[in-house]
CSV table of N, CA and C in Angstrom, one decimal:
chain,number,residue,atom,x,y,z
A,1,UNK,N,19.8,20.5,-12.2
A,1,UNK,CA,20.3,21.6,-13.0
A,1,UNK,C,20.9,21.2,-14.4
A,2,UNK,N,20.1,21.5,-15.5
A,2,UNK,CA,20.6,21.1,-16.9
A,2,UNK,C,21.9,22.0,-17.3
A,3,UNK,N,22.8,21.4,-17.9
A,3,UNK,CA,23.8,22.0,-18.4
A,3,UNK,C,23.6,22.7,-19.8
A,4,UNK,N,23.9,24.0,-20.0
A,4,UNK,CA,23.5,24.6,-21.0
A,4,UNK,C,24.5,24.1,-22.3
A,5,UNK,N,23.8,24.0,-23.4
A,5,UNK,CA,24.8,23.5,-24.5
A,5,UNK,C,25.7,24.7,-24.7
A,6,UNK,N,26.9,24.2,-25.1
A,6,UNK,CA,28.0,25.1,-25.3
A,6,UNK,C,27.9,25.6,-26.7
A,7,UNK,N,28.3,27.1,-27.0
A,7,UNK,CA,28.0,27.6,-28.3
A,7,UNK,C,29.0,26.8,-29.2
A,8,UNK,N,28.5,27.0,-30.6
A,8,UNK,CA,29.1,26.4,-31.6
A,8,UNK,C,30.4,27.4,-31.9
A,9,UNK,N,31.3,26.8,-32.5
A,9,UNK,CA,32.7,27.3,-32.6
A,9,UNK,C,32.1,28.6,-33.7
A,10,UNK,N,32.7,29.7,-33.5
A,10,UNK,CA,32.2,30.9,-34.1
A,10,UNK,C,31.1,31.5,-33.7
A,11,UNK,N,30.0,31.0,-33.0
A,11,UNK,CA,28.9,31.6,-32.6
A,11,UNK,C,29.3,32.5,-31.5
A,12,UNK,N,28.6,33.7,-31.5
A,12,UNK,CA,29.0,34.8,-30.4
A,12,UNK,C,28.4,34.4,-29.0
A,13,UNK,N,29.2,34.4,-27.9
A,13,UNK,CA,28.9,34.1,-26.5
A,13,UNK,C,27.5,35.2,-26.1
A,14,UNK,N,27.6,36.4,-26.8
A,14,UNK,CA,26.6,37.3,-26.4
A,14,UNK,C,25.7,37.6,-27.6
A,15,UNK,N,24.4,37.3,-27.6
A,15,UNK,CA,23.5,37.4,-28.8
A,15,UNK,C,23.6,38.9,-29.1
A,16,UNK,N,23.6,39.2,-30.4
A,16,UNK,CA,23.5,40.6,-30.8
A,16,UNK,C,22.5,41.3,-30.6
A,17,UNK,N,22.4,42.7,-30.3
A,17,UNK,CA,21.3,43.4,-30.1
A,17,UNK,C,20.5,44.1,-31.4
A,18,UNK,N,19.3,44.4,-31.1
A,18,UNK,CA,18.4,45.0,-32.2
A,18,UNK,C,18.9,46.5,-32.4
A,19,UNK,N,19.9,46.6,-32.8
A,19,UNK,CA,20.5,48.0,-33.1
A,19,UNK,C,20.0,48.9,-34.0
A,20,UNK,N,19.3,48.1,-35.1
A,20,UNK,CA,18.8,48.9,-36.2
A,20,UNK,C,17.2,49.3,-35.9
A,21,UNK,N,16.6,49.0,-34.8
A,21,UNK,CA,15.2,49.4,-34.2
A,21,UNK,C,15.1,50.7,-33.7
A,22,UNK,N,14.1,51.4,-34.2
A,22,UNK,CA,13.9,52.7,-33.9
A,22,UNK,C,14.0,53.1,-32.3
A,23,UNK,N,13.6,52.1,-31.5
A,23,UNK,CA,13.7,52.3,-30.1
A,23,UNK,C,14.9,52.1,-29.3
A,24,UNK,N,15.9,51.5,-30.2
A,24,UNK,CA,17.2,51.1,-29.4
A,24,UNK,C,17.9,52.1,-28.8
A,25,UNK,N,18.1,53.2,-29.4
A,25,UNK,CA,18.8,54.2,-28.8
A,25,UNK,C,18.2,54.9,-27.4
A,26,UNK,N,16.8,54.9,-27.4
A,26,UNK,CA,16.0,55.4,-26.4
A,26,UNK,C,16.3,54.4,-25.1
A,27,UNK,N,16.1,53.0,-25.5
A,27,UNK,CA,16.5,51.8,-24.5
A,27,UNK,C,17.8,51.9,-23.9
A,28,UNK,N,18.9,52.1,-24.8
A,28,UNK,CA,20.3,52.3,-24.2
A,28,UNK,C,20.2,53.5,-23.3
A,29,UNK,N,19.6,54.7,-23.7
A,29,UNK,CA,19.5,55.7,-22.5
A,29,UNK,C,18.8,55.5,-21.2
A,30,UNK,N,17.8,54.8,-21.6
A,30,UNK,CA,17.2,54.3,-20.2
A,30,UNK,C,17.9,53.3,-19.4
A,31,UNK,N,18.8,52.6,-20.0
A,31,UNK,CA,19.9,51.5,-19.2
A,31,UNK,C,20.8,52.4,-18.6
A,32,UNK,N,21.2,53.4,-19.0
A,32,UNK,CA,22.3,54.2,-18.6
A,32,UNK,C,21.9,55.2,-17.3
A,33,UNK,N,20.4,55.1,-17.2
A,33,UNK,CA,20.0,55.7,-15.9
A,33,UNK,C,20.1,54.9,-14.6
A,34,UNK,N,20.3,53.7,-14.8
A,34,UNK,CA,20.4,52.6,-13.8
A,34,UNK,C,21.8,52.5,-13.4
A,35,UNK,N,22.1,52.6,-12.0
A,35,UNK,CA,23.3,52.5,-11.4
A,35,UNK,C,23.5,51.1,-10.5
A,36,UNK,N,24.7,50.5,-10.6
A,36,UNK,CA,25.1,49.5,-9.4
A,36,UNK,C,25.5,50.4,-8.5
A,37,UNK,N,24.7,50.3,-7.1
A,37,UNK,CA,24.9,51.0,-6.0
A,37,UNK,C,26.3,51.2,-5.4
A,38,UNK,N,26.9,50.1,-5.8
A,38,UNK,CA,28.4,50.0,-5.2
A,38,UNK,C,29.5,50.9,-6.2
A,39,UNK,N,29.1,51.1,-7.4
A,39,UNK,CA,30.0,51.5,-8.4
A,39,UNK,C,29.3,52.7,-9.0
A,40,UNK,N,30.2,53.9,-9.2
A,40,UNK,CA,29.7,55.0,-9.8
A,40,UNK,C,29.5,55.3,-11.4
A,41,UNK,N,29.0,54.1,-11.9
A,41,UNK,CA,29.1,54.0,-13.3
A,41,UNK,C,27.6,53.3,-13.6
A,42,UNK,N,26.9,53.7,-14.5
A,42,UNK,CA,25.7,52.9,-15.1
A,42,UNK,C,26.0,51.7,-15.5
A,43,UNK,N,24.9,50.8,-15.5
A,43,UNK,CA,25.2,49.5,-15.8
A,43,UNK,C,25.5,49.0,-17.3
A,44,UNK,N,25.0,50.3,-18.1
A,44,UNK,CA,25.3,49.7,-19.6
A,44,UNK,C,26.5,50.1,-19.8
A,45,UNK,N,27.5,51.1,-19.3
A,45,UNK,CA,28.9,51.5,-19.7
A,45,UNK,C,29.7,50.5,-18.9
A,46,UNK,N,29.1,49.9,-17.6
A,46,UNK,CA,29.7,48.8,-16.9
A,46,UNK,C,30.0,47.3,-17.8
A,47,UNK,N,29.2,47.5,-19.0
A,47,UNK,CA,29.0,46.2,-19.6
A,47,UNK,C,28.2,45.3,-19.2
A,48,UNK,N,27.3,45.5,-18.3
A,48,UNK,CA,26.5,44.7,-17.5
A,48,UNK,C,25.2,44.1,-18.4
A,49,UNK,N,24.7,45.1,-19.5
A,49,UNK,CA,23.6,44.8,-20.3
A,49,UNK,C,24.5,44.1,-21.6
A,50,UNK,N,23.9,42.8,-21.8
A,50,UNK,CA,24.6,42.1,-22.8
A,50,UNK,C,23.7,42.3,-24.1
A,51,UNK,N,22.5,42.1,-24.2
A,51,UNK,CA,21.8,42.1,-25.5
A,51,UNK,C,20.4,42.8,-25.1
A,52,UNK,N,20.0,43.8,-26.2
A,52,UNK,CA,18.9,44.5,-26.0
A,52,UNK,C,18.2,43.9,-27.4
A,53,UNK,N,17.1,43.1,-27.1
A,53,UNK,CA,16.3,42.7,-28.3
A,53,UNK,C,14.9,43.5,-28.3
A,54,UNK,N,14.5,44.1,-29.5
A,54,UNK,CA,13.4,44.8,-29.8
A,54,UNK,C,12.4,44.0,-30.9
A,55,UNK,N,11.2,43.5,-30.6
A,55,UNK,CA,10.7,42.9,-31.9
A,55,UNK,C,9.7,44.0,-32.5
A,56,UNK,N,9.2,43.4,-33.5
A,56,UNK,CA,8.1,44.1,-34.2
A,56,UNK,C,7.2,44.8,-33.5
A,57,UNK,N,6.7,44.1,-32.5
A,57,UNK,CA,5.6,44.7,-31.7
A,57,UNK,C,6.0,45.6,-30.5
A,58,UNK,N,7.3,45.9,-30.5
A,58,UNK,CA,8.0,46.8,-29.7
A,58,UNK,C,8.0,46.3,-28.2
A,59,UNK,N,8.3,45.0,-27.9
A,59,UNK,CA,8.5,44.2,-27.0
A,59,UNK,C,10.1,44.2,-26.8
A,60,UNK,N,10.4,44.8,-25.5
A,60,UNK,CA,11.9,44.7,-25.3
A,60,UNK,C,12.4,43.4,-24.4
A,61,UNK,N,13.4,42.7,-24.8
A,61,UNK,CA,14.1,42.0,-24.2
A,61,UNK,C,15.4,42.1,-23.9
A,62,UNK,N,15.7,42.1,-22.4
A,62,UNK,CA,17.3,42.5,-22.1
A,62,UNK,C,17.8,41.3,-21.5
A,63,UNK,N,19.0,41.1,-21.8
A,63,UNK,CA,19.7,40.1,-21.1
A,63,UNK,C,20.9,40.7,-20.5
A,64,UNK,N,21.0,40.6,-19.3
A,64,UNK,CA,22.1,41.2,-18.5
A,64,UNK,C,22.6,40.3,-17.5
A,65,UNK,N,23.8,40.9,-17.0
A,65,UNK,CA,24.5,40.1,-15.9
A,65,UNK,C,25.0,41.2,-14.5
A,66,UNK,N,25.6,40.7,-13.7
A,66,UNK,CA,25.9,41.3,-12.6
A,66,UNK,C,27.4,41.3,-12.3
A,67,UNK,N,28.3,42.3,-11.8
A,67,UNK,CA,29.5,42.1,-11.6
A,67,UNK,C,30.0,40.7,-11.0
A,68,UNK,N,29.1,40.3,-10.0
A,68,UNK,CA,29.5,39.0,-9.3
A,68,UNK,C,28.2,38.4,-8.9
A,69,UNK,N,28.0,37.0,-8.8
A,69,UNK,CA,26.8,36.4,-8.4
A,69,UNK,C,26.3,36.7,-7.0
A,70,UNK,N,27.2,37.2,-6.3
A,70,UNK,CA,26.8,37.7,-4.8
A,70,UNK,C,26.7,39.0,-4.9
A,71,UNK,N,26.4,39.6,-5.8
A,71,UNK,CA,26.0,41.1,-5.8
A,71,UNK,C,24.7,41.4,-5.1
A,72,UNK,N,24.7,42.3,-3.9
A,72,UNK,CA,23.6,42.6,-2.9
A,72,UNK,C,22.4,42.9,-3.5
A,73,UNK,N,22.5,43.3,-4.8
A,73,UNK,CA,21.2,44.0,-5.4
A,73,UNK,C,20.8,43.0,-6.4
A,74,UNK,N,21.3,41.6,-6.5
A,74,UNK,CA,20.9,40.8,-7.6
A,74,UNK,C,19.5,40.5,-7.8
A,75,UNK,N,18.7,40.6,-6.6
A,75,UNK,CA,17.3,40.2,-6.9
A,75,UNK,C,16.5,41.7,-7.4
A,76,UNK,N,17.3,42.8,-7.2
A,76,UNK,CA,16.7,43.9,-7.5
A,76,UNK,C,17.0,44.5,-8.9
A,77,UNK,N,18.2,44.5,-9.6
A,77,UNK,CA,18.7,45.0,-10.5
A,77,UNK,C,17.8,44.9,-11.7
A,78,UNK,N,17.4,43.7,-12.2
A,78,UNK,CA,16.6,43.5,-13.3
A,78,UNK,C,15.3,44.2,-13.2
A,79,UNK,N,14.7,44.3,-12.1
A,79,UNK,CA,13.5,45.1,-12.0
A,79,UNK,C,13.8,46.6,-11.9
A,80,UNK,N,14.8,47.1,-11.7
A,80,UNK,CA,15.3,48.5,-11.9
A,80,UNK,C,15.4,48.8,-13.3
A,81,UNK,N,15.9,48.0,-14.0
A,81,UNK,CA,16.2,48.1,-15.2
A,81,UNK,C,14.9,48.1,-16.0
A,82,UNK,N,13.9,47.2,-16.0
A,82,UNK,CA,12.7,47.0,-16.5
A,82,UNK,C,11.9,48.4,-16.1
A,83,UNK,N,11.9,49.0,-14.9
A,83,UNK,CA,11.2,50.3,-14.7
A,83,UNK,C,11.5,51.3,-15.1
A,84,UNK,N,13.0,51.6,-15.7
A,84,UNK,CA,13.6,52.5,-16.3
A,84,UNK,C,13.0,52.4,-17.9
A,85,UNK,N,12.9,51.1,-18.5
A,85,UNK,CA,12.5,51.1,-19.8
A,85,UNK,C,11.3,51.1,-20.1
A,86,UNK,N,10.2,50.6,-19.2
A,86,UNK,CA,8.9,50.5,-19.5
A,86,UNK,C,8.2,51.9,-19.8
A,87,UNK,N,8.5,53.1,-19.1
A,87,UNK,CA,7.9,54.4,-19.3
A,87,UNK,C,8.1,54.8,-20.8
A,88,UNK,N,9.3,54.3,-21.4
A,88,UNK,CA,9.5,55.1,-22.8
A,88,UNK,C,8.5,54.8,-23.8
A,89,UNK,N,8.2,55.9,-24.5
A,89,UNK,CA,7.1,55.9,-25.5
A,89,UNK,C,7.2,55.1,-26.5
A,90,UNK,N,6.3,54.1,-26.8
A,90,UNK,CA,6.3,53.3,-27.9
A,90,UNK,C,6.6,51.7,-27.3
A,91,UNK,N,7.2,51.6,-26.1
A,91,UNK,CA,7.5,50.3,-25.5
A,91,UNK,C,6.3,49.6,-24.9
A,92,UNK,N,6.1,48.3,-25.5
A,92,UNK,CA,4.8,47.5,-25.1
A,92,UNK,C,5.3,46.8,-23.9
A,93,UNK,N,6.1,46.1,-24.0
A,93,UNK,CA,6.5,45.2,-22.8
A,93,UNK,C,8.1,45.1,-22.5
A,94,UNK,N,8.4,44.7,-21.4
A,94,UNK,CA,9.9,44.7,-21.1
A,94,UNK,C,10.1,43.3,-20.3
A,95,UNK,N,10.9,42.5,-20.8
A,95,UNK,CA,11.5,41.4,-19.9
A,95,UNK,C,12.7,41.3,-19.7
A,96,UNK,N,13.3,41.5,-18.4
A,96,UNK,CA,14.7,41.5,-18.2
A,96,UNK,C,15.2,40.1,-17.8
A,97,UNK,N,16.1,39.5,-18.3
A,97,UNK,CA,16.6,38.2,-17.9
A,97,UNK,C,18.1,38.4,-17.3
A,98,UNK,N,18.4,37.5,-16.4
A,98,UNK,CA,19.7,37.6,-15.8
A,98,UNK,C,20.4,36.4,-16.3
A,99,UNK,N,21.8,36.7,-16.7
A,99,UNK,CA,22.7,35.4,-17.0
A,99,UNK,C,23.9,35.7,-16.5
A,100,UNK,N,24.7,34.5,-16.2
A,100,UNK,CA,26.1,34.5,-15.9
A,100,UNK,C,27.0,33.9,-16.9
A,101,UNK,N,26.6,33.8,-18.2
A,101,UNK,CA,27.3,33.4,-19.2
A,101,UNK,C,27.4,34.3,-20.3
A,102,UNK,N,28.4,34.8,-20.8
A,102,UNK,CA,29.7,34.8,-20.2
A,102,UNK,C,29.8,35.4,-19.0
A,103,UNK,N,30.6,35.3,-18.0
A,103,UNK,CA,30.9,36.0,-16.9
A,103,UNK,C,31.5,37.3,-17.3
A,104,UNK,N,31.0,38.4,-16.4
A,104,UNK,CA,31.5,39.6,-16.5
A,104,UNK,C,32.7,39.7,-16.2
A,105,UNK,N,33.4,40.7,-17.1
A,105,UNK,CA,34.9,41.2,-16.8
A,105,UNK,C,35.1,42.4,-17.1
A,106,UNK,N,36.3,42.8,-16.4
A,106,UNK,CA,36.5,44.5,-16.7
A,106,UNK,C,36.6,44.8,-17.9
A,107,UNK,N,37.0,43.9,-18.8
A,107,UNK,CA,37.2,44.2,-20.3
A,107,UNK,C,36.0,44.7,-21.0
A,108,UNK,N,34.7,44.4,-20.4
A,108,UNK,CA,33.4,44.7,-21.0
A,108,UNK,C,33.1,46.1,-20.8
A,109,UNK,N,33.7,46.9,-20.0
A,109,UNK,CA,33.4,48.2,-19.4
A,109,UNK,C,33.7,49.1,-20.8
A,110,UNK,N,33.0,50.1,-20.9
A,110,UNK,CA,33.3,51.0,-22.0
A,110,UNK,C,34.7,51.9,-21.5
A,111,UNK,N,35.1,52.6,-22.3
A,111,UNK,CA,36.3,53.4,-22.2
A,111,UNK,C,35.9,54.6,-21.2
A,112,UNK,N,34.7,54.9,-21.3
A,112,UNK,CA,34.0,56.1,-20.3
A,112,UNK,C,34.1,55.5,-18.9
A,113,UNK,N,33.5,54.3,-18.7
A,113,UNK,CA,33.5,53.6,-17.4
A,113,UNK,C,35.0,53.3,-16.6
A,114,UNK,N,35.9,53.0,-17.6
A,114,UNK,CA,37.3,52.9,-17.0
A,114,UNK,C,37.8,54.1,-16.6
A,115,UNK,N,37.5,55.1,-17.6
A,115,UNK,CA,38.2,56.4,-17.0
A,115,UNK,C,37.6,56.8,-15.8
A,116,UNK,N,36.3,56.7,-15.5
A,116,UNK,CA,35.5,57.2,-14.5
A,116,UNK,C,36.2,56.5,-13.2
A,117,UNK,N,36.5,55.1,-13.5
A,117,UNK,CA,36.9,54.3,-12.3
A,117,UNK,C,38.4,54.4,-12.0
A,118,UNK,N,39.0,55.2,-12.8
A,118,UNK,CA,40.5,55.5,-12.6
A,118,UNK,C,41.3,54.2,-13.2
A,119,UNK,N,40.7,53.5,-14.4
A,119,UNK,CA,41.5,52.4,-14.9
A,119,UNK,C,42.2,52.7,-16.3
A,120,UNK,N,42.1,54.1,-16.6
A,120,UNK,CA,42.8,54.4,-17.9
A,120,UNK,C,43.5,55.9,-17.5
C-alpha cells in the first residue's frame, strides 16, 4: 500500500465542495436523507460528507468517511448515498468515494447534530 502524499502546508485537508453549482443544495438535501443506522442523525450533519464536487456535465463526486473504520455498514453506506443522489433531476452520474483522511471527529458535526445527540 502506497503512502499518500501529505498535504502542503496551508492546503486544506478536505477539498472544497462545488457550493456555487445549481445542483449543490439538492445534493446536500439528498445527503441529509441518509442515516447511520446506529446514530439518529443524518450523515451530512454528522460531518461524514467531506466534499461534494459537481462538474459542468452534472456528474457528482462525493468524498465521505465513516465514524470509524470498523463501522458495520462501511461497505453499504457509499451505495446508500449514491442511491439518494442519483434520482435527482439533472444529475448525470454519481461516484461516492470513501476516505479515512482526515479521520472523522465529533468536532465535524453540525450544531444541529450536537444538539440532537445531547452534546450541547
